[in-house]
Coordinates of C-alpha atoms and ligand atoms in Angstrom, one line a residue:
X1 CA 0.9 -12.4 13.1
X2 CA 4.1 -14.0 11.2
X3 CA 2.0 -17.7 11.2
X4 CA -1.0 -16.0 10.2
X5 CA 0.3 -14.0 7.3
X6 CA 2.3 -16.7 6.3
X7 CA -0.5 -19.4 6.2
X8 CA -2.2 -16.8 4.0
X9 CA 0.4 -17.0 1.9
X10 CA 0.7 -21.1 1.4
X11 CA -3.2 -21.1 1.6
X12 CA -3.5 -19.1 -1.8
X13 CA -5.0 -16.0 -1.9
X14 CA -8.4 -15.0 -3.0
X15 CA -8.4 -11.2 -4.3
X16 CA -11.2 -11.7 -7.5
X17 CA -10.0 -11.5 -10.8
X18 CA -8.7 -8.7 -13.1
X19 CA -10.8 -8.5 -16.3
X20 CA -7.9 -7.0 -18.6
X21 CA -9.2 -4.4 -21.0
X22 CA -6.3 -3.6 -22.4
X23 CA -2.5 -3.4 -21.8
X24 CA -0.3 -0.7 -22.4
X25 CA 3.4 -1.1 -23.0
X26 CA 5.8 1.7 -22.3
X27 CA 9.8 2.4 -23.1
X28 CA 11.0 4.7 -20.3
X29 CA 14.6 6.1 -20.1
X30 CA 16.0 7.8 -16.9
X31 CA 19.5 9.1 -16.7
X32 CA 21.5 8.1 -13.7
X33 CA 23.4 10.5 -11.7
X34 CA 26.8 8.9 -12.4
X35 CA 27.7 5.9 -14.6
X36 CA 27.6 2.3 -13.3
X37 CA 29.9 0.2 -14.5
X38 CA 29.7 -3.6 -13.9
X39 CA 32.4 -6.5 -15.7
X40 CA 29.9 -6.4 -18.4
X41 CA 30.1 -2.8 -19.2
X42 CA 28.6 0.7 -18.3
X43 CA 25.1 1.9 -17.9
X44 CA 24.8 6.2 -17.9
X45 CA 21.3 5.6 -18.1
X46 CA 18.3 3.5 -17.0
X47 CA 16.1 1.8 -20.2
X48 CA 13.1 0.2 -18.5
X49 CA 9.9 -1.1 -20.0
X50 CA 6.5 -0.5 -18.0
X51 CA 3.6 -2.5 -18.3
X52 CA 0.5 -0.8 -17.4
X53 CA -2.5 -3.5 -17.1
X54 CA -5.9 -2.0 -17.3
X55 CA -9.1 -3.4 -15.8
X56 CA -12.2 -1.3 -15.6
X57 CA -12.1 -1.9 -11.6
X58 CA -7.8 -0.4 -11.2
X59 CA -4.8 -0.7 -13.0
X60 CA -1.4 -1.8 -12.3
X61 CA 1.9 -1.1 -13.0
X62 CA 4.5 -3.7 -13.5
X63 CA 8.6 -2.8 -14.7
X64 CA 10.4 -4.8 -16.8
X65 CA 14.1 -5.8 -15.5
X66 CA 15.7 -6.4 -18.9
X67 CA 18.4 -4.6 -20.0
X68 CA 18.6 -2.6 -23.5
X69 CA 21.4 -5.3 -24.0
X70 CA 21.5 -9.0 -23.8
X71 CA 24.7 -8.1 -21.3
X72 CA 23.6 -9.6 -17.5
X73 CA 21.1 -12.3 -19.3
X74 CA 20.1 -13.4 -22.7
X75 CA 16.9 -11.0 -22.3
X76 CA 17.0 -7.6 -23.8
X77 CA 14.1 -4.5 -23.5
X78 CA 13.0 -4.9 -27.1
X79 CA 12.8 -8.5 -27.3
X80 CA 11.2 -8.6 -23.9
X81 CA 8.6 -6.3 -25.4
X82 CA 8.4 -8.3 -28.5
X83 CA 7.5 -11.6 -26.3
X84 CA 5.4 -9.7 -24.0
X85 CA 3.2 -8.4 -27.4
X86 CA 2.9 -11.2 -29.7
X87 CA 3.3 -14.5 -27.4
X88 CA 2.2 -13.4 -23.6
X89 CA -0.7 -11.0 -23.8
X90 CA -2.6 -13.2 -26.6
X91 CA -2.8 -16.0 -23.8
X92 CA -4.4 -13.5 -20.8
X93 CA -6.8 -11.7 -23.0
X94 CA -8.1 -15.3 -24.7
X95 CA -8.5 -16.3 -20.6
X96 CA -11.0 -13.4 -20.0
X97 CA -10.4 -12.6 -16.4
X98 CA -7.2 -12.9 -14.8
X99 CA -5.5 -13.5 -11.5
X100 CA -2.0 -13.0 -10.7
X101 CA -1.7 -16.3 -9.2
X102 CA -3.2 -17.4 -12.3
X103 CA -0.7 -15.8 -15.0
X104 CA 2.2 -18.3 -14.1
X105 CA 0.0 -21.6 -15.3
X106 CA -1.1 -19.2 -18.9
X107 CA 2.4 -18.0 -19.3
X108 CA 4.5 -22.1 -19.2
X109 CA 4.0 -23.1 -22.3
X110 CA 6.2 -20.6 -23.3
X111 CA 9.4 -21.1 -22.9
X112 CA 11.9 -19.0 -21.2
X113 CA 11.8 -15.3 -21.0
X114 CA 11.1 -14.8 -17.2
X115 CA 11.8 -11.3 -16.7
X116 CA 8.9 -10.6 -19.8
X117 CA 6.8 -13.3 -17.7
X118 CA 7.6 -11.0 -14.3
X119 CA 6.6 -7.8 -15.9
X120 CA 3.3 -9.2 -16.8
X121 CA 2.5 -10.7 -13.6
X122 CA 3.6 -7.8 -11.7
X123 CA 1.1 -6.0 -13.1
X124 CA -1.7 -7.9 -13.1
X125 CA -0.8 -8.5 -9.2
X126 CA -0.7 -4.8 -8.8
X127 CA -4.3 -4.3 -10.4
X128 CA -5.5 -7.0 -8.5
X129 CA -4.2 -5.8 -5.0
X130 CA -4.7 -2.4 -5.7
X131 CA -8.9 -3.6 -7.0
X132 CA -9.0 -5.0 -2.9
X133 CA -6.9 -2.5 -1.2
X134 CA -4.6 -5.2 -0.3
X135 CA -0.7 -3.8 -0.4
X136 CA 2.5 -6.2 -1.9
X137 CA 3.8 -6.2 2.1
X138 CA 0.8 -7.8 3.4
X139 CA -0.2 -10.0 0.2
X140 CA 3.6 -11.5 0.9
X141 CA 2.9 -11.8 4.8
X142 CA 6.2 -9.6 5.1
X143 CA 7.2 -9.0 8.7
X144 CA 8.9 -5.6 8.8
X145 CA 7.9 -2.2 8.0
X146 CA 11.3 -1.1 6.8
X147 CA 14.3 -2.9 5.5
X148 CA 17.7 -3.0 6.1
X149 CA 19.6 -0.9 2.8
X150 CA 23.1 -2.1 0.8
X151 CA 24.3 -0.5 -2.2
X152 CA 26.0 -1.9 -5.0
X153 CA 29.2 0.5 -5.8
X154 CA 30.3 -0.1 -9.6
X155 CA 33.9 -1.1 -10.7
X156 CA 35.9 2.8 -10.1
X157 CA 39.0 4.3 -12.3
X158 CA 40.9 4.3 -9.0
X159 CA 41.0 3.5 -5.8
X160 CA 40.7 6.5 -4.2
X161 CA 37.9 7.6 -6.4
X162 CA 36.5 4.3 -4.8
X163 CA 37.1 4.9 -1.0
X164 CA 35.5 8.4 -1.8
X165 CA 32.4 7.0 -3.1
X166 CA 32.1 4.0 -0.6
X167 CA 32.5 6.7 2.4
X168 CA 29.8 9.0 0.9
X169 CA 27.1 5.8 0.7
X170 CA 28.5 5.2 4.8
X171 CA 27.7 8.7 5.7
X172 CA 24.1 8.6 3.9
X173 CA 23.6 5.3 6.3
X174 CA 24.2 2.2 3.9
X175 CA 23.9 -1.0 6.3
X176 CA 25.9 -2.7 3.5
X177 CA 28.5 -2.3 0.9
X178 CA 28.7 -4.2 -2.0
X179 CA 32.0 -4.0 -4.5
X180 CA 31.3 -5.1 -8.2
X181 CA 34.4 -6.9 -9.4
X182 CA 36.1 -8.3 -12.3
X183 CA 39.7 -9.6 -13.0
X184 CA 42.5 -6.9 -12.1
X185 CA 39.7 -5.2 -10.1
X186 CA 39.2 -7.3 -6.8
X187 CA 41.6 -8.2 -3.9
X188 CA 43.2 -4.7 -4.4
X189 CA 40.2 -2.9 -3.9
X190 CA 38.6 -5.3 -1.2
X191 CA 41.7 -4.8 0.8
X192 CA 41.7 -0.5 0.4
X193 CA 37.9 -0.8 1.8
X194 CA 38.6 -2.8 4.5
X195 CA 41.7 -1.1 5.8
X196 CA 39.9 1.9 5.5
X197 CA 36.4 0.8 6.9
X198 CA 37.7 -1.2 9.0
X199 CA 36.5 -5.1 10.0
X200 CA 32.8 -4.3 11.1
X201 CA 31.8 -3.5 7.9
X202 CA 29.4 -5.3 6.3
X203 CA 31.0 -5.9 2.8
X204 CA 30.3 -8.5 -0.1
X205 CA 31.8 -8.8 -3.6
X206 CA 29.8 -9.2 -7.3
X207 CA 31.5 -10.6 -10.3
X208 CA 28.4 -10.9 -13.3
X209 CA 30.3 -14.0 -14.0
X210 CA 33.5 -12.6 -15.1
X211 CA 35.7 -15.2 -13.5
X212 CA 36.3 -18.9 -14.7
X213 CA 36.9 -21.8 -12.4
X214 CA 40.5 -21.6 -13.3
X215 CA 40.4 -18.8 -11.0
X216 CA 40.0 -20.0 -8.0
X217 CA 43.5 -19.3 -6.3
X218 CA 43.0 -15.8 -6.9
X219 CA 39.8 -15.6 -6.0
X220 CA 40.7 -17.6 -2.5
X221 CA 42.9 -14.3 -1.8
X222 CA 39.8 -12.8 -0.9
X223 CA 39.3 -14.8 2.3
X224 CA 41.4 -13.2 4.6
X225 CA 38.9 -10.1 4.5
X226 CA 35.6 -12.1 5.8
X227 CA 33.5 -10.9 3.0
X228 CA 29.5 -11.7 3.5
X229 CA 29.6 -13.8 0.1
X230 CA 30.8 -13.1 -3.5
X231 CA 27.9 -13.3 -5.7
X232 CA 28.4 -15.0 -9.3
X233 CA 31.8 -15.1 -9.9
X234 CA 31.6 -18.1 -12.7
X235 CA 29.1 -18.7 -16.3
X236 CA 25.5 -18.6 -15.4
X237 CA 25.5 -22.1 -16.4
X238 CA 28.4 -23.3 -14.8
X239 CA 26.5 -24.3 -11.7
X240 CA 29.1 -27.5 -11.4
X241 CA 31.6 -24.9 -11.2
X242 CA 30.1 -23.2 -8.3
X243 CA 30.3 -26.4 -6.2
X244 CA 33.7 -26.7 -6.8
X245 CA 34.6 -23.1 -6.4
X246 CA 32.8 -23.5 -2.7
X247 CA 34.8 -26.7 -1.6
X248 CA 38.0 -24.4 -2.7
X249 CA 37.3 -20.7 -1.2
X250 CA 36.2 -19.7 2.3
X251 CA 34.3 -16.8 1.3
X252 CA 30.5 -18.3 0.9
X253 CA 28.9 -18.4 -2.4
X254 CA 26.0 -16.7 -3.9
X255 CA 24.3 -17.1 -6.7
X256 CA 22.1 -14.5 -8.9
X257 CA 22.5 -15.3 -12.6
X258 CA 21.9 -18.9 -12.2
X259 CA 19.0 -19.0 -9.8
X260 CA 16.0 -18.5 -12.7
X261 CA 13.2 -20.4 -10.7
X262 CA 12.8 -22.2 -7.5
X263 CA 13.6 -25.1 -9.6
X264 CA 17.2 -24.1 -10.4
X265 CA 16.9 -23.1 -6.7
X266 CA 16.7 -26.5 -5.2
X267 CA 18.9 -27.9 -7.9
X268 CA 21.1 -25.4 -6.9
X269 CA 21.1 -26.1 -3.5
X270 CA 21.4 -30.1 -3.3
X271 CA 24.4 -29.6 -5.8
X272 CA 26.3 -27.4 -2.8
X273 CA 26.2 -24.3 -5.8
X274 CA 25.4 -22.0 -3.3
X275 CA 25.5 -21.1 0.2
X276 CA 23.4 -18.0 0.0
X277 CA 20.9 -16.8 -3.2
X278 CA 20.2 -13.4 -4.4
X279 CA 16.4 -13.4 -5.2
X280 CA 15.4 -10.6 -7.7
X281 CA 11.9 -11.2 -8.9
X282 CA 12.5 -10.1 -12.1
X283 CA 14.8 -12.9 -12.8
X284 CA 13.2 -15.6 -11.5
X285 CA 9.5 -14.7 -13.5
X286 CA 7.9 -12.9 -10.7
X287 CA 7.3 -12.3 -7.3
X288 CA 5.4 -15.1 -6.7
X289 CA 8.2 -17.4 -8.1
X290 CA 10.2 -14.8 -5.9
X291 CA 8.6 -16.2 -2.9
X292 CA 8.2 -19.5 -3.2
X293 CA 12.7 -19.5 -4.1
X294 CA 12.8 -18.1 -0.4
X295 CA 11.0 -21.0 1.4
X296 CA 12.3 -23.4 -0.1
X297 CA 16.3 -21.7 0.4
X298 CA 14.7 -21.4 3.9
X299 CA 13.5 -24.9 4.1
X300 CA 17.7 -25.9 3.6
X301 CA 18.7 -23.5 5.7
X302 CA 20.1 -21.3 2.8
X303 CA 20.2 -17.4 3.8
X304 CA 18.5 -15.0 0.6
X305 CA 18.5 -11.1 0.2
X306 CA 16.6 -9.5 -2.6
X307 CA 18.7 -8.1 -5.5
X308 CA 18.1 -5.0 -7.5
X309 CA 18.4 -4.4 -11.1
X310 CA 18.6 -0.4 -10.9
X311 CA 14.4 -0.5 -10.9
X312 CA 12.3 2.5 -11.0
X313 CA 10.4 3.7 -8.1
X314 CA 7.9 1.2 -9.0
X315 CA 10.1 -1.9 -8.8
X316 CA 11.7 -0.5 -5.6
X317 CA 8.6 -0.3 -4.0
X318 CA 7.9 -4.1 -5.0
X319 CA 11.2 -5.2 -3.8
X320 CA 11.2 -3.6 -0.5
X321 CA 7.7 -5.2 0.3
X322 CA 9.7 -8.8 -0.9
X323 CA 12.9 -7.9 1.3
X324 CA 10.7 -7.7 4.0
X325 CA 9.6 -11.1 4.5
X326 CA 11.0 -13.3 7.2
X327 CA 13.3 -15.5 4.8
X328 CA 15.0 -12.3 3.6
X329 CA 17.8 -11.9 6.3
X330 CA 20.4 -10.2 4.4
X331 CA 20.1 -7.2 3.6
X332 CA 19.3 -6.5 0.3
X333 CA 20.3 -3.9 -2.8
X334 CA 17.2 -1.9 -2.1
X335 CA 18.6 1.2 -2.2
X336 CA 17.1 5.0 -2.1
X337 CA 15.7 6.4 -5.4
X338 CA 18.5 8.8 -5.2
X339 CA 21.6 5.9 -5.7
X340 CA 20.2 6.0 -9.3
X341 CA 17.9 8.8 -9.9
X342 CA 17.9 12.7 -10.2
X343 CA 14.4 12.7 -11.1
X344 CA 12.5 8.7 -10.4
X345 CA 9.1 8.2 -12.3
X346 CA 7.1 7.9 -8.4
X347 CA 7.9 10.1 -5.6
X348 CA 11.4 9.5 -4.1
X349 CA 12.0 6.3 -1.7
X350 CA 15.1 7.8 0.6
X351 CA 16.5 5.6 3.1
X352 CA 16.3 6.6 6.9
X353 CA 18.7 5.6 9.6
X354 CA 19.9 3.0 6.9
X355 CA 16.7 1.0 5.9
X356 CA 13.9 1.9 3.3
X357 CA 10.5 1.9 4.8
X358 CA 8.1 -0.8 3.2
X359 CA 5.0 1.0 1.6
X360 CA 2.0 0.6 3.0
X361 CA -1.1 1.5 0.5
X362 CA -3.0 -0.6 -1.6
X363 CA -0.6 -2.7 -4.8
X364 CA 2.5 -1.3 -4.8
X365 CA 1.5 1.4 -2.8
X366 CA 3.2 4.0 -5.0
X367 CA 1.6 6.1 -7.5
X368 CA 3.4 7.4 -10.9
X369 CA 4.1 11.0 -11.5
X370 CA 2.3 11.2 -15.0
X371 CA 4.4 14.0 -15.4
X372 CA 7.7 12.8 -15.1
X373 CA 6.3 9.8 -17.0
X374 CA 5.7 11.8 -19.8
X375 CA 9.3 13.2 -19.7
X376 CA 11.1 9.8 -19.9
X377 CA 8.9 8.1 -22.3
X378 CA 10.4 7.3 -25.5
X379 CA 7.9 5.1 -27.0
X380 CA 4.4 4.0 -25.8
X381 CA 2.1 1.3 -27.6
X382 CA -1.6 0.1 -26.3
X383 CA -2.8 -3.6 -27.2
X384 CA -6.4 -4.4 -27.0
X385 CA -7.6 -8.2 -26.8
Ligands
LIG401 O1 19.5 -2.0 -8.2 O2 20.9 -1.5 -6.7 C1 20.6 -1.9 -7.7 C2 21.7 -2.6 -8.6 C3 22.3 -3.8 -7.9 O3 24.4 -4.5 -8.6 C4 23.2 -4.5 -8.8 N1 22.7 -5.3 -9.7 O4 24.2 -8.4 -10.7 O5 23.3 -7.8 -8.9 C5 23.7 -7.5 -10.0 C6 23.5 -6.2 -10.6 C7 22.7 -6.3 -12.0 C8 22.6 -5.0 -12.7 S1 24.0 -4.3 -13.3 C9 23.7 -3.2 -14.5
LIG402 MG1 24.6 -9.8 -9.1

């Protein structure tokens, strides 16, 4: 079943086209149920774009990962929305019908902006699967019906404020902790978690970048407390720097920011950057790009684990279908609705005995509460070819 699926997969798939009728782009804002704070700053509440693709056969939903700030990457919500509008759409509508597989080669001339790219393709996929009752799981040739759930636990006031919250996510059944750090805030608190958690746990470290290669001694104090990785700690660009970090810490390094495409994957990878990758599909222009980054970090031998970017129901649903493909064997920041959300846009995704369960239906395989949707919108815009 695992060689079939994934033949499927290298085959290409054949699911007929999406004739777009018209797109709809939508700002949705969600409050989270406590603030998140990262070395880049604090979120208190979740700004997502939605793009709704509409064909007269199904539509699909695809979310936007960009932040309202150009913080975590140079892409922002409103600039996203702006390339999305006036250079990305133009190019599907003058192709006439569409397939997902199809979006990638329409969207490369223009340059950058991968997480506008994703939220287009996402869509377009999800109309497309949804049009022949295919879901995400099996158009991946995923090989688990639930996955395996971290968290992410943002940078604390204190440390006890920090065991608190790190004990609660244990008790709820998180597989896997992960501690967001940033200068002042890491040995210290890696050390408290462990001591109280004791050695078994499975416990990682994030830095968005906030460290320079200068840091490196301090950074090696981590080792003693057999952390799974530490994710990012140097410049997005500064994949040189990673190399040289690895040769000088035990801890293994993992790369998110830097990984934008299986290119930079395999660039990546020869250059010794990276001994494990965060995938998140938004980053890296799709799910498609999403997949083909975990073959070839599979092909070398390089473990992956899908990443999270606080997504809606809808995103979550896509990521757990991605995180539960055989290259994924970390587990990965797909978390329960409820980490984030009060109130999510689809009906809650709660984690049991520690994993999520993969969805099953048709796309996605989640549908949006049009109510709630209408709640969170704050602005909603409908372009015709
Ligand atoms: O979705 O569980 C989630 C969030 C996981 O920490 C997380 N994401 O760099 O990996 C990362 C961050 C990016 C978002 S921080 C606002
Ligand atoms: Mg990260």
């Amino acid at each position: 079943m695992v060689q079939a699926t994934q033949a499927r997969w290298r085959a290409g798939w054949q699911g007929g086209t999406v004739k777009l009728t018209a797109v709809e782009l939508r700002r949705v804002s969600l409050p989270l149920v406590a603030p998140f704070r990262t070395s880049f700053g604090t979120e208190v509440e979740k700004d997502a774009l939605l793009v709704r693709a509409i064909s007269p056969e199904a539509e699909g939903w695809g979310e936007c990962v960009a932040m309202a700030h150009p913080l975590y990457s140079y892409e922002h919500l409103e600039g996203a929305r702006d390339v999305i509008r006036r250079f990305l759409l133009p190019r599907l509508f003058a192709a006439g019908d569409v397939t997902a597989q199809g979006v990638g080669h329409l969207l490369e001339p223009i340059k950058g902006h991968p997480m506008a790219k994703a939220a287009v393709e996402m869509a377009v996929l999800d109309a497309e699967l949804r049009q022949s009752g295919t879901s995400f799981a099996s158009f991946f040739g995923a090989v688990r019906d639930r996955v395996p759930s971290g968290v992410s636990v943002g940078i604390m006031d204190s440390i006890p404020q920090l065991l608190d919250a790190v004990g609660a996510y244990l008790e709820a059944g998180y597989v896997r902790i992960k501690l967001k750090i940033e200068p002042g805030w890491d040995v210290d608190p890696v050390r408290a978690v462990r001591e109280r958690f004791g050695d078994e746990l499975l416990l990682q470290v994030d830095a968005n970048t906030a460290y320079t290669l200068g840091d490196a001694r301090q950074l090696a104090r981590l080792d003693p407390f057999d952390l799974l990785l530490i994710e990012q700690p140097l410049a997005e660009d500064d994949v040189a720097g990673h190399a040289e970090l690895a040769r000088r810490i035990r801890t293994p390094v993992c790369l998110d920011e830097s990984i934008t495409s299986a290119a930079t994957a395999a660039a990546a990878i020869s250059m010794q950057a990276c001994q494990v990758i965060n995938i998140k599909p938004g980053r890296v222009g799709g799910y498609l790009e999403a997949r083909r980054i975990a073959i070839v970090a599979a092909a070398n031998g390089v473990p992956v684990w899908c990443g999270g970017m606080l997504e809606t129901g809808i995103g979550r649903a896509a990521n757990a279908a991605l995180a539960a493909c055989l290259e994924f064997t970390l587990p990965g920041d797909v978390s329960g609705s409820d980490r984030f959300y009060a109130r999510d846009i689809t009906a809650p995704q709660l984690i049991q005995d520690g994993h999520l369960p993969v969805p099953t239906g048709p796309g996605t395989g989640v549908e949006v509460l049009d109510e709630v949707l209408a709640d969170v919108t704050t602005d909603v815009e409908t372009i015709r070819p």
